[in-house]
């Protein structure tokens, strides 16, 4: 806490990092701020001199008044507001602030140390964001659980199905995630952008249900990708500003429960539709109608929260996202360009970002292949088990939800002891899970071809596989959100998602090409599918696990503010992506030879 109330302190930067000062505050007491990464953040009252007079270098040692020293573990003393005239840094001691800007303000986006949103509004927002995210993912579950029906009714080949479940939405998702996320950040209209996106994908879900051939559903899937593109990044961004940092992990985990609930509901729908003879496209039409209603509720009840400061308070302001933008900007377009460039510079100077995103992409690649092909494979493997998909969905829904919530809760509980627990949960959990995934695939073989015994082995190994593998989603994405520049965190999360989508969308494509000459539901099809899943899922999990473990020391350096200094070198990052490309190439070769 502050020993005394400080008045507003302001400085105006006009070019190089120069300023006059009359007051500064020393940061100490936080374990991850000590050593070479320790920062002194100078707080300025305002320049009394002309901007043409020489100023002292911000990086030079300055005397610090003893009465200004205070301790804060979560840097809850800083709030920033950028105006056209410069950067304002001012302390507070009660979590509240008043934004003070000039009349010609270009934008007024202030940062707070900790949100003060009422619990009821947080709960309502989480429920609506959860429903929206759940519904936005639902079309892929329909394609997965009704794979045979979709292929038969639309006269698709295995390659065509792979295209629908892979790059048909992946490329569009990747291309549009960045501009939509940036618009949301730049206009401070995340809720509005989320609402429009939700209405759009809902309409495209209805069009998917009305499709009668490959090209119609392909166009509808592409449109679906347009609407889905910003949903995840916007939702995580909003959650990261609705609650304190230590609770963000659990809040985001609630969001990702939608993935597993979607699997559970899809399994029940698949069984019910099979018994009643209801066509698969009815579910998509119903989801689209419900999606429009949820989108309107999101707009009415979810409020745009103030953005809270990130985990990283870089000593060099030029690294801190849009805070580095120059002053007296001639247009909003120039501001936008500088914000984009400064965010990319921030990501480029993070030591851990590119290794983390590559590791997450391979983890998602394994999970994407699992989700699209495992239900139909197991249905063909156990044809005399009519309730298999229903029980499969229940296991995924219950165990997956428990696992993702447990991951977020564990991260929140151990927040004060370690910030890198999500990396260990993801790495170790995925490696352990890969063993049980193999037992799932060969459950009938290890049971001497006895379906009754094999299905029991399947349910047991599947439960353990999900319990260990699904600890990660909410925790890891929340950690990334809290590492990113606050004002452009949605844009940063979109970059995070874009790289992953471009890599993991190749999974269904590779499997579809591997099965292109095989008749669906034949014994050869089952065997080839098993080999493809047994290769791709464990390799994806292991590559991700090793990558996340290697990223642990790099994340600690980023948390300490020890970003890459000087000239950027891409040799290490090229190595990471070259290694990833080699793994993907090896997967393709192994499945086609």
Coordinates of C-alpha atoms in Angstrom, one line a residue:
X1 CA 0.0 0.0 0.0
X2 CA 1.1 3.6 -0.4
X3 CA 2.2 5.4 2.7
X4 CA 0.5 8.5 1.6
X5 CA -1.9 9.5 -1.2
X6 CA -0.1 10.7 -4.3
X7 CA -1.5 13.3 -6.7
X8 CA -1.7 12.6 -10.4
X9 CA 1.7 12.3 -11.9
X10 CA 2.1 12.7 -15.6
X11 CA 4.7 13.0 -18.2
X12 CA 4.5 13.7 -21.9
X13 CA 6.9 11.9 -24.3
X14 CA 7.8 13.7 -27.5
X15 CA 10.2 11.4 -29.4
X16 CA 13.0 9.7 -27.6
X17 CA 12.5 8.4 -24.0
X18 CA 13.1 11.8 -22.4
X19 CA 11.2 13.5 -19.6
X20 CA 11.3 15.8 -16.7
X21 CA 10.4 14.4 -13.4
X22 CA 9.7 15.4 -9.9
X23 CA 8.5 12.2 -8.2
X24 CA 9.2 8.5 -8.5
X25 CA 8.3 5.3 -6.8
X26 CA 10.5 2.3 -6.2
X27 CA 9.1 -1.2 -6.8
X28 CA 10.3 -4.0 -4.4
X29 CA 9.2 -7.0 -2.5
X30 CA 8.0 -9.1 -5.4
X31 CA 10.2 -12.2 -6.0
X32 CA 9.8 -12.0 -9.7
X33 CA 10.9 -8.4 -9.9
X34 CA 14.3 -8.8 -8.1
X35 CA 17.7 -9.2 -9.8
X36 CA 18.5 -8.1 -13.3
X37 CA 14.8 -7.9 -14.2
X38 CA 13.9 -5.4 -11.5
X39 CA 12.3 -2.3 -12.7
X40 CA 12.1 1.3 -11.4
X41 CA 8.9 2.9 -12.7
X42 CA 9.1 6.7 -12.6
X43 CA 5.9 8.5 -12.0
X44 CA 5.8 12.1 -13.2
X45 CA 3.7 15.1 -12.2
X46 CA 3.9 17.0 -15.5
X47 CA 6.5 19.0 -17.3
X48 CA 6.9 22.5 -16.2
X49 CA 9.6 23.1 -18.8
X50 CA 9.2 23.7 -22.4
X51 CA 9.3 20.6 -24.6
X52 CA 12.3 22.1 -26.3
X53 CA 14.4 22.2 -23.2
X54 CA 16.8 19.3 -22.6
X55 CA 15.4 16.5 -20.4
X56 CA 17.1 13.9 -18.3
X57 CA 17.3 10.3 -19.6
X58 CA 14.6 8.1 -18.2
X59 CA 17.0 5.2 -17.8
X60 CA 19.5 7.2 -15.7
X61 CA 19.6 6.6 -12.0
X62 CA 17.4 9.0 -10.1
X63 CA 17.0 9.8 -6.4
X64 CA 13.9 8.1 -5.0
X65 CA 12.1 9.6 -2.0
X66 CA 12.1 7.1 0.8
X67 CA 8.5 7.8 1.6
X68 CA 7.5 6.7 -1.8
X69 CA 8.7 3.1 -1.5
X70 CA 6.0 0.5 -1.1
X71 CA 5.5 -3.1 -1.8
X72 CA 3.1 -4.7 -4.2
X73 CA 3.1 -8.3 -5.4
X74 CA 0.7 -7.7 -8.3
X75 CA 1.8 -4.2 -9.3
X76 CA -1.6 -2.9 -8.2
X77 CA -0.3 0.6 -8.1
X78 CA -0.2 1.4 -11.8
X79 CA -2.9 2.5 -14.2
X80 CA -2.2 3.9 -17.6
X81 CA -4.3 6.1 -19.9
X82 CA -3.0 7.1 -23.3
X83 CA -4.1 10.4 -24.8
X84 CA -3.1 12.1 -28.0
X85 CA -0.6 14.1 -25.9
X86 CA 1.2 11.3 -24.3
X87 CA 1.3 8.6 -21.6
X88 CA -0.1 9.2 -18.1
X89 CA 1.1 7.0 -15.3
X90 CA -0.5 7.5 -11.9
X91 CA -0.6 5.6 -8.7
X92 CA -3.6 4.8 -6.5
X93 CA -4.2 3.0 -3.3
X94 CA -7.8 1.9 -3.4
X95 CA -8.3 0.3 -6.8
X96 CA -10.3 3.2 -8.2
X97 CA -9.2 6.0 -10.4
X98 CA -10.4 8.9 -12.5
X99 CA -9.3 9.2 -16.1
X100 CA -7.9 12.6 -16.8
X101 CA -7.4 13.4 -20.4
X102 CA -7.3 16.5 -22.6
X103 CA -10.1 17.7 -24.8
X104 CA -8.5 16.5 -28.0
X105 CA -8.2 12.9 -26.7
X106 CA -7.7 10.4 -29.5
X107 CA -8.8 7.5 -27.3
X108 CA -9.3 7.0 -23.6
X109 CA -8.4 3.5 -22.6
X110 CA -7.3 3.4 -18.9
X111 CA -5.8 0.5 -17.1
X112 CA -6.8 -0.6 -13.6
X113 CA -4.9 -2.7 -11.2
X114 CA -7.8 -4.9 -10.2
X115 CA -11.4 -5.1 -11.5
X116 CA -14.2 -4.2 -9.1
X117 CA -17.0 -5.9 -11.1
X118 CA -20.0 -7.2 -8.9
X119 CA -20.1 -10.9 -8.4
X120 CA -23.6 -11.3 -10.0
X121 CA -22.4 -9.5 -13.2
X122 CA -19.3 -11.7 -13.4
X123 CA -21.4 -14.8 -13.0
X124 CA -24.0 -13.7 -15.6
X125 CA -21.2 -12.7 -18.0
X126 CA -19.5 -16.1 -17.6
X127 CA -22.7 -18.0 -18.3
X128 CA -23.5 -16.0 -21.4
X129 CA -19.9 -16.2 -22.7
X130 CA -19.9 -20.0 -22.0
X131 CA -23.2 -20.5 -23.9
X132 CA -21.9 -18.5 -26.9
X133 CA -18.6 -20.4 -27.0
X134 CA -20.3 -23.7 -26.6
X135 CA -22.7 -23.0 -29.5
X136 CA -19.9 -21.6 -31.7
X137 CA -18.1 -25.0 -31.4
X138 CA -21.1 -27.1 -31.9
X139 CA -21.0 -27.5 -35.7
X140 CA -17.7 -29.5 -35.5
X141 CA -19.3 -31.9 -33.0
X142 CA -22.2 -32.5 -35.5
X143 CA -19.7 -33.3 -38.2
X144 CA -17.8 -35.6 -35.9
X145 CA -20.7 -37.6 -34.4
X146 CA -22.7 -37.8 -37.7
X147 CA -19.7 -38.4 -39.9
X148 CA -21.2 -41.3 -41.8
X149 CA -24.6 -39.6 -42.2
X150 CA -22.9 -36.4 -43.5
X151 CA -20.7 -38.3 -46.0
X152 CA -23.7 -40.3 -47.2
X153 CA -26.3 -37.6 -47.5
X154 CA -24.0 -35.1 -49.2
X155 CA -22.1 -37.8 -51.3
X156 CA -18.7 -36.8 -49.9
X157 CA -15.4 -38.5 -50.2
X158 CA -13.0 -38.9 -47.2
X159 CA -10.9 -36.2 -48.7
X160 CA -13.9 -33.8 -49.0
X161 CA -14.8 -34.6 -45.4
X162 CA -11.2 -33.8 -44.3
X163 CA -11.4 -30.5 -46.1
X164 CA -14.7 -29.6 -44.3
X165 CA -13.2 -30.4 -40.9
X166 CA -9.8 -28.9 -41.6
X167 CA -8.8 -25.9 -43.6
X168 CA -12.3 -25.0 -44.9
X169 CA -12.8 -23.0 -41.7
X170 CA -9.1 -22.9 -40.5
X171 CA -7.8 -20.6 -43.2
X172 CA -10.7 -18.2 -42.9
X173 CA -10.5 -18.3 -39.1
X174 CA -6.8 -17.5 -39.2
X175 CA -7.1 -14.7 -41.7
X176 CA -10.0 -12.9 -40.0
X177 CA -9.0 -13.5 -36.4
X178 CA -6.5 -10.6 -36.5
X179 CA -8.5 -7.8 -38.0
X180 CA -11.6 -8.5 -36.0
X181 CA -9.6 -8.8 -32.8
X182 CA -7.8 -5.5 -33.5
X183 CA -11.1 -3.7 -34.3
X184 CA -12.4 -4.9 -30.9
X185 CA -9.3 -3.6 -29.1
X186 CA -9.0 -0.4 -31.0
X187 CA -12.6 0.6 -30.6
X188 CA -13.0 -0.8 -27.1
X189 CA -16.0 -2.6 -28.4
X190 CA -15.3 -6.2 -27.6
X191 CA -18.9 -7.0 -26.7
X192 CA -20.2 -5.5 -29.9
X193 CA -17.8 -7.4 -32.1
X194 CA -18.6 -10.6 -30.2
X195 CA -22.3 -10.0 -30.7
X196 CA -22.0 -9.4 -34.5
X197 CA -19.8 -12.4 -34.8
X198 CA -22.2 -14.6 -32.9
X199 CA -25.2 -13.6 -35.1
X200 CA -23.1 -14.3 -38.2
X201 CA -22.0 -17.8 -37.2
X202 CA -25.5 -18.6 -36.1
X203 CA -26.8 -17.8 -39.6
X204 CA -24.1 -19.8 -41.2
X205 CA -25.0 -22.8 -38.9
X206 CA -28.5 -22.6 -40.3
X207 CA -27.2 -22.5 -43.8
X208 CA -25.1 -25.6 -43.1
X209 CA -28.2 -27.4 -42.0
X210 CA -29.9 -26.4 -45.3
X211 CA -27.0 -27.6 -47.5
X212 CA -27.6 -30.3 -50.1
X213 CA -24.1 -30.8 -51.6
X214 CA -20.4 -30.3 -50.9
X215 CA -20.1 -26.8 -52.3
X216 CA -23.1 -25.5 -50.4
X217 CA -21.8 -26.8 -47.0
X218 CA -18.3 -25.7 -47.9
X219 CA -19.4 -22.1 -48.4
X220 CA -21.4 -22.3 -45.2
X221 CA -18.4 -23.7 -43.3
X222 CA -16.2 -20.9 -44.6
X223 CA -18.8 -18.4 -43.4
X224 CA -18.9 -20.2 -40.1
X225 CA -15.1 -19.6 -39.8
X226 CA -15.7 -15.9 -40.3
X227 CA -18.0 -15.8 -37.4
X228 CA -16.0 -18.1 -35.2
X229 CA -12.7 -16.3 -35.7
X230 CA -12.9 -13.8 -32.9
X231 CA -15.0 -15.7 -30.4
X232 CA -12.3 -17.4 -28.4
X233 CA -9.9 -14.5 -28.2
X234 CA -12.7 -12.0 -27.3
X235 CA -14.1 -14.3 -24.6
X236 CA -10.8 -14.9 -22.9
X237 CA -9.9 -11.2 -23.2
X238 CA -13.2 -10.2 -21.5
X239 CA -12.8 -12.8 -18.8
X240 CA -9.2 -11.6 -18.1
X241 CA -10.6 -8.1 -17.3
X242 CA -13.7 -9.2 -15.3
X243 CA -11.8 -10.7 -12.3
X244 CA -8.5 -10.5 -10.4
X245 CA -5.5 -12.2 -12.1
X246 CA -5.5 -15.2 -9.7
X247 CA -9.1 -16.0 -10.6
X248 CA -8.9 -15.6 -14.3
X249 CA -7.6 -19.1 -14.8
X250 CA -10.7 -20.6 -13.2
X251 CA -13.0 -18.2 -15.0
X252 CA -11.5 -19.2 -18.4
X253 CA -11.8 -22.8 -17.5
X254 CA -15.5 -22.3 -17.1
X255 CA -15.6 -21.0 -20.6
X256 CA -13.7 -24.1 -22.0
X257 CA -16.2 -26.4 -20.3
X258 CA -18.3 -25.6 -23.3
X259 CA -16.0 -27.8 -25.4
X260 CA -16.8 -30.9 -23.3
X261 CA -20.4 -30.1 -22.7
X262 CA -20.7 -29.9 -26.5
X263 CA -19.3 -33.4 -26.8
X264 CA -21.7 -34.7 -24.2
X265 CA -24.8 -33.1 -25.8
X266 CA -23.7 -34.3 -29.2
X267 CA -23.4 -37.9 -28.1
X268 CA -26.9 -37.8 -26.7
X269 CA -28.3 -36.2 -29.8
X270 CA -26.6 -38.7 -32.0
X271 CA -28.2 -41.6 -30.2
X272 CA -31.6 -40.0 -30.1
X273 CA -31.5 -39.0 -33.7
X274 CA -30.5 -42.5 -34.7
X275 CA -33.4 -44.0 -32.8
X276 CA -36.0 -41.6 -34.2
X277 CA -34.6 -41.3 -37.7
X278 CA -34.1 -37.5 -37.4
X279 CA -31.7 -36.1 -40.0
X280 CA -28.4 -34.7 -38.8
X281 CA -29.0 -31.2 -40.2
X282 CA -31.9 -30.6 -37.9
X283 CA -29.4 -30.1 -35.0
X284 CA -27.5 -27.4 -36.9
X285 CA -30.6 -25.4 -37.7
X286 CA -31.7 -25.5 -34.1
X287 CA -28.3 -24.4 -32.9
X288 CA -28.3 -21.5 -35.3
X289 CA -31.7 -20.2 -34.0
X290 CA -30.5 -20.6 -30.4
X291 CA -27.3 -18.8 -31.2
X292 CA -29.0 -15.7 -32.4
X293 CA -30.9 -15.5 -29.1
X294 CA -27.7 -15.9 -27.1
X295 CA -26.0 -13.3 -29.2
X296 CA -28.7 -10.7 -28.3
X297 CA -28.5 -11.6 -24.6
X298 CA -24.7 -11.1 -24.7
X299 CA -25.1 -7.6 -26.1
X300 CA -27.8 -6.7 -23.5
X301 CA -26.2 -8.1 -20.3
X302 CA -22.4 -8.2 -20.8
X303 CA -20.6 -4.9 -20.2
X304 CA -17.3 -3.8 -21.5
X305 CA -14.9 -4.1 -18.5
X306 CA -12.0 -1.8 -17.8
X307 CA -8.7 -3.4 -18.7
X308 CA -6.4 -4.5 -15.9
X309 CA -2.6 -4.3 -16.1
X310 CA -0.6 -7.3 -17.3
X311 CA 1.8 -9.5 -15.5
X312 CA 4.6 -7.9 -17.3
X313 CA 5.5 -4.2 -16.8
X314 CA 8.4 -3.7 -19.1
X315 CA 11.1 -1.2 -18.2
X316 CA 11.3 -0.1 -21.8
X317 CA 7.9 1.5 -22.7
X318 CA 8.6 0.8 -26.3
X319 CA 8.0 -2.8 -25.6
X320 CA 4.7 -2.3 -23.8
X321 CA 2.3 -2.6 -26.7
X322 CA 0.4 0.5 -27.8
X323 CA 1.8 2.5 -24.9
X324 CA 4.8 3.1 -27.1
X325 CA 2.8 4.9 -29.8
X326 CA 4.1 8.4 -30.5
X327 CA 2.1 11.5 -29.7
X328 CA 0.2 14.1 -31.7
X329 CA -0.8 11.4 -34.1
X330 CA -2.2 12.8 -37.4
X331 CA -4.9 10.2 -37.8
X332 CA -6.5 7.2 -36.2
X333 CA -5.1 5.1 -39.1
X334 CA -1.6 6.0 -38.0
X335 CA -2.4 5.1 -34.5
X336 CA -3.8 1.7 -35.6
X337 CA -0.6 1.0 -37.6
X338 CA 1.6 1.8 -34.7
X339 CA -0.4 -0.2 -32.3
X340 CA -0.2 -3.3 -34.5
X341 CA 3.6 -2.9 -35.0
X342 CA 4.2 -2.3 -31.3
X343 CA 2.2 -5.4 -30.4
X344 CA 4.2 -7.6 -32.9
X345 CA 7.4 -6.1 -31.4
X346 CA 6.2 -7.1 -28.0
X347 CA 5.5 -10.6 -29.0
X348 CA 8.8 -10.9 -31.0
X349 CA 10.8 -9.8 -27.9
X350 CA 9.0 -12.3 -25.6
X351 CA 11.4 -15.2 -25.0
X352 CA 8.7 -17.8 -24.6
X353 CA 5.8 -16.8 -26.9
X354 CA 6.9 -18.6 -30.1
X355 CA 7.9 -21.9 -28.4
X356 CA 4.6 -21.8 -26.4
X357 CA 2.4 -21.2 -29.5
X358 CA 4.2 -24.0 -31.5
X359 CA 3.8 -26.4 -28.5
X360 CA 0.1 -25.5 -28.2
X361 CA -0.4 -26.0 -31.9
X362 CA 0.8 -29.6 -31.8
X363 CA -1.3 -30.2 -28.7
X364 CA -4.3 -28.9 -30.5
X365 CA -3.4 -31.0 -33.6
X366 CA -3.6 -34.2 -31.6
X367 CA -6.9 -33.1 -30.0
X368 CA -8.4 -32.0 -33.3
X369 CA -7.7 -35.3 -34.9
X370 CA -9.1 -37.0 -31.8
X371 CA -12.3 -35.0 -31.8
X372 CA -13.1 -35.4 -35.5
X373 CA -12.3 -39.1 -36.0
X374 CA -12.5 -40.9 -32.7
X375 CA -16.3 -41.1 -32.3
X376 CA -16.8 -42.7 -35.8
X377 CA -13.8 -45.0 -35.3
X378 CA -15.1 -46.3 -32.0
X379 CA -18.6 -46.8 -33.5
X380 CA -17.2 -48.9 -36.3
X381 CA -15.0 -50.8 -33.8
X382 CA -17.9 -51.7 -31.6
X383 CA -20.9 -52.0 -33.9
X384 CA -23.0 -54.1 -31.4
X385 CA -22.8 -51.3 -28.8
X386 CA -25.7 -48.9 -29.7
X387 CA -25.2 -46.8 -26.6
X388 CA -21.5 -46.3 -27.2
X389 CA -21.7 -42.7 -28.5
X390 CA -24.0 -41.7 -25.6
X391 CA -21.6 -43.0 -23.0
X392 CA -18.7 -41.6 -25.0
X393 CA -20.3 -38.2 -24.8
X394 CA -21.0 -38.5 -21.1
X395 CA -17.4 -39.4 -20.3
X396 CA -16.1 -36.5 -22.4
X397 CA -18.6 -34.1 -20.9
X398 CA -18.2 -35.1 -17.2
X399 CA -14.5 -36.0 -17.1
X400 CA -13.4 -33.3 -19.5
X401 CA -15.3 -30.6 -17.6
X402 CA -13.9 -31.8 -14.2
X403 CA -10.4 -31.8 -15.7
X404 CA -10.4 -28.4 -17.2
X405 CA -12.0 -26.9 -14.1
X406 CA -9.4 -28.7 -11.9
X407 CA -6.6 -27.2 -14.1
X408 CA -7.9 -23.7 -13.6
X409 CA -8.6 -24.2 -9.9
X410 CA -5.1 -25.6 -9.2
X411 CA -3.5 -22.7 -11.1
X412 CA -5.6 -20.2 -9.0
X413 CA -4.8 -22.0 -5.7
X414 CA -1.0 -22.1 -6.4
X415 CA -0.9 -18.6 -8.0
X416 CA 1.1 -17.0 -5.2
X417 CA 3.7 -19.9 -5.3
X418 CA 4.3 -20.3 -9.0
X419 CA 3.1 -18.7 -12.2
X420 CA 4.2 -21.6 -14.5
X421 CA 2.0 -24.4 -13.2
X422 CA -0.1 -24.4 -16.4
X423 CA 3.0 -25.4 -18.3
X424 CA 3.6 -28.5 -16.1
X425 CA -0.1 -29.5 -16.2
X426 CA -0.2 -29.3 -20.0
X427 CA 3.1 -31.1 -20.6
X428 CA 3.0 -33.9 -18.1
X429 CA -0.8 -34.4 -18.5
X430 CA -0.5 -34.8 -22.2
X431 CA 2.4 -37.2 -22.1
X432 CA 0.6 -39.5 -19.6
X433 CA -2.7 -39.2 -21.6
X434 CA -1.0 -40.4 -24.8
X435 CA -0.5 -43.8 -23.3
X436 CA -4.1 -44.2 -22.5
X437 CA -5.1 -42.9 -25.9
X438 CA -3.2 -45.9 -27.4
X439 CA -5.0 -48.3 -25.1
X440 CA -8.3 -46.8 -26.3
X441 CA -7.5 -47.4 -29.9
X442 CA -6.4 -51.0 -29.2
X443 CA -8.9 -51.7 -26.5
X444 CA -10.5 -54.5 -28.5
X445 CA -7.2 -56.1 -29.4
X446 CA -6.0 -56.2 -25.7
X447 CA -9.4 -57.9 -24.8
X448 CA -8.9 -60.8 -27.3
X449 CA -11.5 -59.3 -29.7
X450 CA -14.2 -59.6 -27.1
X451 CA -16.5 -56.6 -27.5
X452 CA -18.0 -56.8 -24.0
X453 CA -14.6 -56.7 -22.3
X454 CA -13.1 -54.3 -24.8
X455 CA -15.7 -51.7 -24.3
X456 CA -15.0 -51.8 -20.5
X457 CA -11.3 -51.2 -21.2
X458 CA -12.3 -48.4 -23.6
X459 CA -14.4 -46.5 -21.0
X460 CA -11.8 -46.8 -18.3
X461 CA -8.8 -45.8 -20.4
X462 CA -10.8 -43.0 -22.0
X463 CA -11.7 -41.5 -18.6
X464 CA -8.0 -41.5 -17.5
X465 CA -7.0 -40.1 -20.9
X466 CA -9.4 -37.1 -20.6
X467 CA -8.6 -36.5 -16.9
X468 CA -4.9 -36.1 -17.6
X469 CA -5.0 -34.4 -21.0
X470 CA -7.7 -31.7 -20.5
X471 CA -6.2 -29.8 -17.5
X472 CA -4.7 -27.3 -19.8
X473 CA -7.1 -25.2 -21.9
X474 CA -8.3 -22.6 -19.4
X475 CA -5.0 -22.3 -17.5
X476 CA -2.7 -21.9 -20.5
X477 CA -4.8 -19.5 -22.4
X478 CA -5.3 -17.4 -19.3
X479 CA -1.6 -17.2 -18.7
X480 CA -1.0 -16.0 -22.3
X481 CA -3.7 -13.4 -21.9
X482 CA -2.1 -12.0 -18.7
X483 CA 1.3 -11.9 -20.3
X484 CA 0.1 -9.8 -23.3
X485 CA -0.1 -6.0 -23.5
X486 CA -3.4 -5.1 -21.8
X487 CA -4.8 -2.7 -24.5
X488 CA -4.2 -5.1 -27.4
X489 CA -4.5 -8.5 -25.6
X490 CA -7.4 -9.5 -27.9
X491 CA -5.2 -8.9 -30.9
X492 CA -2.3 -10.8 -29.2
X493 CA -4.6 -13.7 -28.4
X494 CA -5.7 -13.7 -32.0
X495 CA -2.1 -14.1 -33.1
X496 CA -1.8 -16.9 -30.6
X497 CA -4.8 -18.6 -32.1
X498 CA -3.9 -17.9 -35.7
X499 CA -0.6 -19.8 -35.6
X500 CA -2.2 -22.7 -33.9
X501 CA -5.1 -22.9 -36.4
X502 CA -2.7 -22.9 -39.3
X503 CA -0.9 -25.9 -37.9
X504 CA -3.6 -28.0 -36.2
X505 CA -6.0 -27.7 -39.1
X506 CA -3.7 -29.9 -41.1
X507 CA -4.6 -32.8 -38.8
X508 CA -7.9 -33.8 -40.4
X509 CA -6.6 -33.0 -43.8
X510 CA -3.7 -35.5 -43.4
X511 CA -6.0 -38.2 -42.0
X512 CA -8.6 -37.5 -44.8
X513 CA -5.8 -37.9 -47.5
X514 CA -4.6 -41.1 -45.8
X515 CA -8.1 -42.6 -46.1
X516 CA -8.9 -41.3 -49.5
X517 CA -8.8 -44.7 -51.3
X518 CA -10.5 -46.7 -48.6
X519 CA -14.2 -47.4 -48.4
X520 CA -15.8 -46.0 -45.2
X521 CA -17.0 -48.6 -42.6
X522 CA -14.8 -51.3 -44.2
X523 CA -12.3 -53.3 -42.1
X524 CA -9.4 -51.6 -44.0
X525 CA -10.9 -48.2 -43.2
X526 CA -11.0 -49.0 -39.5
X527 CA -7.4 -50.3 -39.5
X528 CA -6.1 -47.2 -41.4
X529 CA -8.0 -44.9 -39.1
X530 CA -6.5 -46.6 -36.1
X531 CA -2.9 -46.3 -37.4
X532 CA -3.5 -42.6 -38.3
X533 CA -4.8 -41.8 -34.8
X534 CA -2.1 -43.9 -33.1
X535 CA 0.6 -41.9 -34.9
X536 CA -0.8 -38.4 -34.9
X537 CA -2.3 -38.1 -31.4
X538 CA 0.6 -39.3 -29.3
X539 CA 3.2 -37.4 -31.4
X540 CA 1.2 -34.2 -31.0
X541 CA 1.0 -34.7 -27.3
X542 CA 4.7 -35.5 -26.9
X543 CA 5.9 -32.7 -29.0
X544 CA 3.7 -30.3 -27.1
X545 CA 4.9 -31.7 -23.7
X546 CA 8.6 -31.3 -24.5
X547 CA 8.0 -27.8 -25.9
X548 CA 6.1 -26.7 -22.8
X549 CA 8.7 -28.0 -20.4
X550 CA 11.5 -26.2 -22.4
X551 CA 9.4 -23.0 -22.2
X552 CA 9.3 -23.0 -18.4
X553 CA 12.6 -21.0 -17.9
X554 CA 11.7 -18.7 -20.8
X555 CA 8.3 -17.8 -19.3
X556 CA 10.0 -17.0 -16.0
X557 CA 12.3 -14.6 -17.8
X558 CA 9.3 -13.0 -19.5
X559 CA 7.5 -12.6 -16.2
X560 CA 10.6 -10.9 -14.8
X561 CA 10.5 -8.4 -17.7
X562 CA 13.8 -9.7 -19.2
X563 CA 12.7 -9.6 -22.8
X564 CA 15.1 -9.8 -25.7
X565 CA 17.2 -6.7 -25.9
X566 CA 18.9 -5.2 -28.9
X567 CA 18.7 -6.5 -32.4
X568 CA 16.2 -9.4 -32.8
X569 CA 17.5 -12.7 -33.9
X570 CA 15.1 -15.2 -35.5
X571 CA 17.5 -18.1 -35.7
X572 CA 16.1 -19.8 -32.6
X573 CA 12.5 -19.2 -33.7
X574 CA 13.3 -20.5 -37.1
X575 CA 14.6 -23.6 -35.5
X576 CA 11.4 -24.1 -33.5
X577 CA 9.2 -23.8 -36.6
X578 CA 11.6 -25.9 -38.8
X579 CA 11.4 -28.7 -36.2
X580 CA 7.6 -28.4 -36.2
X581 CA 7.6 -28.6 -40.0
X582 CA 9.8 -31.6 -40.0
X583 CA 7.4 -33.4 -37.5
X584 CA 4.4 -32.6 -39.8
X585 CA 6.3 -33.8 -42.8
X586 CA 7.3 -37.0 -41.1
X587 CA 3.6 -37.6 -40.2
X588 CA 2.6 -37.2 -43.8
X589 CA 5.3 -39.5 -45.0
X590 CA 4.5 -42.2 -42.4
X591 CA 0.8 -42.2 -43.3
X592 CA 1.2 -42.3 -47.0
X593 CA 3.9 -45.0 -47.2

